[in-house]
Structures are given as structure tokens and as C-alpha cells.
């Protein structure tokens, strides 16, 4: 099942403590720090408690939640590092969901012009997407991930046991990014995701499927770290998805990122059929499955202008054009696609009528 080669800095292991110890040993005594948030702290710290004690690792916990993905939280962690003598030879271990690994990666990348960091993602979304590939950052002025840098972690340790504690909606949210990976690059992965029983999660099988998904993400990152070219494929579903996510938030009906990506993929599949010849029968089959699994975020035509406006502000746009990633078949991606406002409205209409 191609692509299967995973970058050497991604480790799959149920033994987080021993994997982490090998990394910690590469850094000077007293120069290893740990950043986490409340829930992962409670769930995961017992796994590495002895390591923290033995190596005198200093820990800092920040509050979770999107409003805390902010410069205020970054300042708190910079201050913690500064007071405790961190320097360029230090290591920051980030344990948590995507928000925490994004923020921790940004803190580490900017402190004294950069120290190493390790990500230990604890949610499915973070394991298959956010913690991988070096996109670090925070929100600013009400805009998501507005400030940040590309900087790859020293190592990512993926322990699928953490997923036993996340709720179903969170699980589905991460699964959405896996579905995207299947659609853009790997038809066999897409098929195994459809066949997987989401109601009775088999964690052993899940670990294999996650590895296939991580391989897709990693392939794009290794070929285009700073998203000048093929990494744009990973944006499939996200141009419309981000618009749905922001619209839902303003409308007081917030939806999780992965759900917004699914609704975005549905709309962008309609665009793919019109602009890139994606097969209509296949499109109906996929959209039916997605709606059955994720439900639907209801919109009225009165929402179209705001959704379109949000798409025009997407940070992936180039100049004044909305830059779509579409697919012409499962596994066949078409980057840098232009669609007219009329076509976008037509696709939103098709979504609304599902
Ligand atoms: N989440 C998309 C990317 O990392 O490029």
C-alpha cells in the first residue's frame, strides 16, 4: 500500500517512557522541559513519571481550548523556560492535542532562536495530522494559526493507547483527516477506512490504519515542507472547511475541525466533479457515506455570501484568487485550482440539498 515509508523521526510505540528516555539522554542534564495541558497531564504523566523524576524534567501546564492558543500562553511558557535556564541546547517535550503541539512547537522554535522539541500527540487529529510536519503556531487577532513557523520536531512518538480515552466526536474529527489522506493519495487507504467499524473500535487494527495515514501525510511533508507545491494537496476540503468552521463559530453553532473538513470535502467534491471531471456516481456514493457518518451542518442560501467571503480570506490563497485543491479521481490530486463564485455557490447549493 503506497506510500508506506515513514520518516525516521516518527516512532510508533506503546512504550513512551523508554522511547523518550533515549531522546532525553541526548540532552544536557537540567535542560529538558515538558509542556502539557490539564487532561493529557492527568492521563499521560503517570506513564513517564519515573523519567521526570530521574532526569529532573521541569513541567509546565497551560490551559487548553482555542482561546488559549494565544501569545499570552506563549509568553507564559517563554517565561517558564527563561526562569529555569533553558537554552539552545535544551529540549521541550510537548504532550497533548494539536493545539498544544502547535503552540509548544512555536515556543520551542522561537525561544533563543530555537531549541529542539518532541511531540507526543494524544488525540487522533494530532497523531495523524497536527503534530506531524512542522507547522507550528498560534492564533492572532481572531485568525487561526496566523502567527507561526515551519519547523520540524526532533521526534514524534505516536502511542495509539492514548486514543482509548478520547470521545467519539473527537475520534471522528481525527478520522476526517485520515479520510482526506485516502482521497488525495491512496485508494487502498480510503477503502480500509470505509471498511473499518467505527462503532466497535479495534485498536490493534487502528494502529495499522493510522500508520498508513501518517505515511501519506509524511510523504507530502518530506516532498514539500514549506507548502510551495505538492503539500497543498493536504488542503483538500480545507478551503471550504475553514469557512464552515468560522461561520459555525460566528453563528453560535461551533463544529469540530474534522467535521468542518468533511463538509468542506463534500462541497469540494462537487467542485472536483465540475472542474476536474471527478466521477459523478462515485461522488454520490462518497457524499452519502460522509453524511451518514458525520451528519450535516445545515446552511441556508443566506449563508452563501458570508461563506464565500470567508473563503476569500483563506491564508492559502494566492493574490486575490481562492486557491482550491481538488481531485480528479480518488488518489489523483489537482492543486492550484481556480473556481468562479457561481460554481462555488452551485456546489454549496448541491451540499444544502443533500
Ligand atoms: N494540515 C495540513 C498540513 O500540515 O499541511
PDB file of C-alpha atoms in Angstrom, residues 135 180-181 183-185 220 224 227-241 261 264-273 275-276 278 311 314 316-318 321-329 331-339 344:
ATOM      1  CA  UNK A 135       3.522  23.580  11.092  1.00  0.00           C
ATOM      2  CA  UNK A 180      -8.702  13.107   3.327  1.00  0.00           C
ATOM      3  CA  UNK A 181      -5.371  11.268   3.104  1.00  0.00           C
ATOM      4  CA  UNK A 183      -8.902  10.600  -1.071  1.00  0.00           C
ATOM      5  CA  UNK A 184      -5.851  12.612  -2.107  1.00  0.00           C
ATOM      6  CA  UNK A 185      -3.234   9.880  -2.311  1.00  0.00           C
ATOM      7  CA  UNK A 220       3.757  15.288   1.362  1.00  0.00           C
ATOM      8  CA  UNK A 224       7.496  19.975   0.193  1.00  0.00           C
ATOM      9  CA  UNK A 227       3.955  24.077   1.088  1.00  0.00           C
ATOM     10  CA  UNK A 228       5.139  25.633  -2.147  1.00  0.00           C
ATOM     11  CA  UNK A 229       3.829  22.752  -4.192  1.00  0.00           C
ATOM     12  CA  UNK A 230       2.551  19.223  -3.507  1.00  0.00           C
ATOM     13  CA  UNK A 231       1.946  19.750   0.236  1.00  0.00           C
ATOM     14  CA  UNK A 232      -1.017  21.856  -0.921  1.00  0.00           C
ATOM     15  CA  UNK A 233      -2.720  18.501  -1.547  1.00  0.00           C
ATOM     16  CA  UNK A 234      -3.221  18.278   2.229  1.00  0.00           C
ATOM     17  CA  UNK A 235      -5.508  21.304   1.967  1.00  0.00           C
ATOM     18  CA  UNK A 236      -8.218  19.292   0.202  1.00  0.00           C
ATOM     19  CA  UNK A 237     -11.529  20.054   1.969  1.00  0.00           C
ATOM     20  CA  UNK A 238      -9.949  22.838   3.994  1.00  0.00           C
ATOM     21  CA  UNK A 239     -10.737  25.941   1.903  1.00  0.00           C
ATOM     22  CA  UNK A 240     -14.470  25.388   2.272  1.00  0.00           C
ATOM     23  CA  UNK A 241     -13.962  23.549   5.592  1.00  0.00           C
ATOM     24  CA  UNK A 261     -13.256  19.368   6.866  1.00  0.00           C
ATOM     25  CA  UNK A 264     -15.632  21.069   3.086  1.00  0.00           C
ATOM     26  CA  UNK A 265     -14.663  17.857   1.282  1.00  0.00           C
ATOM     27  CA  UNK A 266     -18.282  17.297   0.241  1.00  0.00           C
ATOM     28  CA  UNK A 267     -18.501  20.770  -1.308  1.00  0.00           C
ATOM     29  CA  UNK A 268     -15.043  20.441  -2.873  1.00  0.00           C
ATOM     30  CA  UNK A 269     -16.012  17.062  -4.348  1.00  0.00           C
ATOM     31  CA  UNK A 270     -18.838  18.839  -6.164  1.00  0.00           C
ATOM     32  CA  UNK A 271     -16.253  21.354  -7.400  1.00  0.00           C
ATOM     33  CA  UNK A 272     -13.968  18.457  -8.338  1.00  0.00           C
ATOM     34  CA  UNK A 273     -16.716  16.922 -10.475  1.00  0.00           C
ATOM     35  CA  UNK A 275     -13.795  21.470 -12.636  1.00  0.00           C
ATOM     36  CA  UNK A 276     -11.720  18.261 -12.782  1.00  0.00           C
ATOM     37  CA  UNK A 278     -14.432  13.603 -10.828  1.00  0.00           C
ATOM     38  CA  UNK A 311     -13.034  31.637   1.564  1.00  0.00           C
ATOM     39  CA  UNK A 314      -8.174  31.909   3.438  1.00  0.00           C
ATOM     40  CA  UNK A 316      -3.687  29.642   1.411  1.00  0.00           C
ATOM     41  CA  UNK A 317      -4.974  31.982  -1.316  1.00  0.00           C
ATOM     42  CA  UNK A 318      -2.560  33.487  -3.799  1.00  0.00           C
ATOM     43  CA  UNK A 321      -7.902  34.160  -6.178  1.00  0.00           C
ATOM     44  CA  UNK A 322      -9.252  31.430  -3.939  1.00  0.00           C
ATOM     45  CA  UNK A 323      -6.802  28.581  -4.318  1.00  0.00           C
ATOM     46  CA  UNK A 324      -8.515  25.177  -4.228  1.00  0.00           C
ATOM     47  CA  UNK A 325      -7.029  21.719  -4.030  1.00  0.00           C
ATOM     48  CA  UNK A 326      -9.396  19.352  -5.870  1.00  0.00           C
ATOM     49  CA  UNK A 327      -9.267  15.722  -7.011  1.00  0.00           C
ATOM     50  CA  UNK A 328      -9.961  14.230 -10.437  1.00  0.00           C
ATOM     51  CA  UNK A 329     -10.187  10.671  -9.029  1.00  0.00           C
ATOM     52  CA  UNK A 331      -5.746   9.322  -5.232  1.00  0.00           C
ATOM     53  CA  UNK A 332      -5.378  11.879  -8.023  1.00  0.00           C
ATOM     54  CA  UNK A 333      -4.947  15.383  -6.684  1.00  0.00           C
ATOM     55  CA  UNK A 334      -5.155  18.660  -8.662  1.00  0.00           C
ATOM     56  CA  UNK A 335      -3.567  21.610  -6.836  1.00  0.00           C
ATOM     57  CA  UNK A 336      -3.947  25.354  -7.611  1.00  0.00           C
ATOM     58  CA  UNK A 337      -7.493  25.155  -8.969  1.00  0.00           C
ATOM     59  CA  UNK A 338      -9.498  28.287  -9.624  1.00  0.00           C
ATOM     60  CA  UNK A 339     -13.318  28.206  -9.311  1.00  0.00           C
ATOM     61  CA  UNK A 344     -18.836  27.715  -5.617  1.00  0.00           C
TER      62      UNK A 344
END
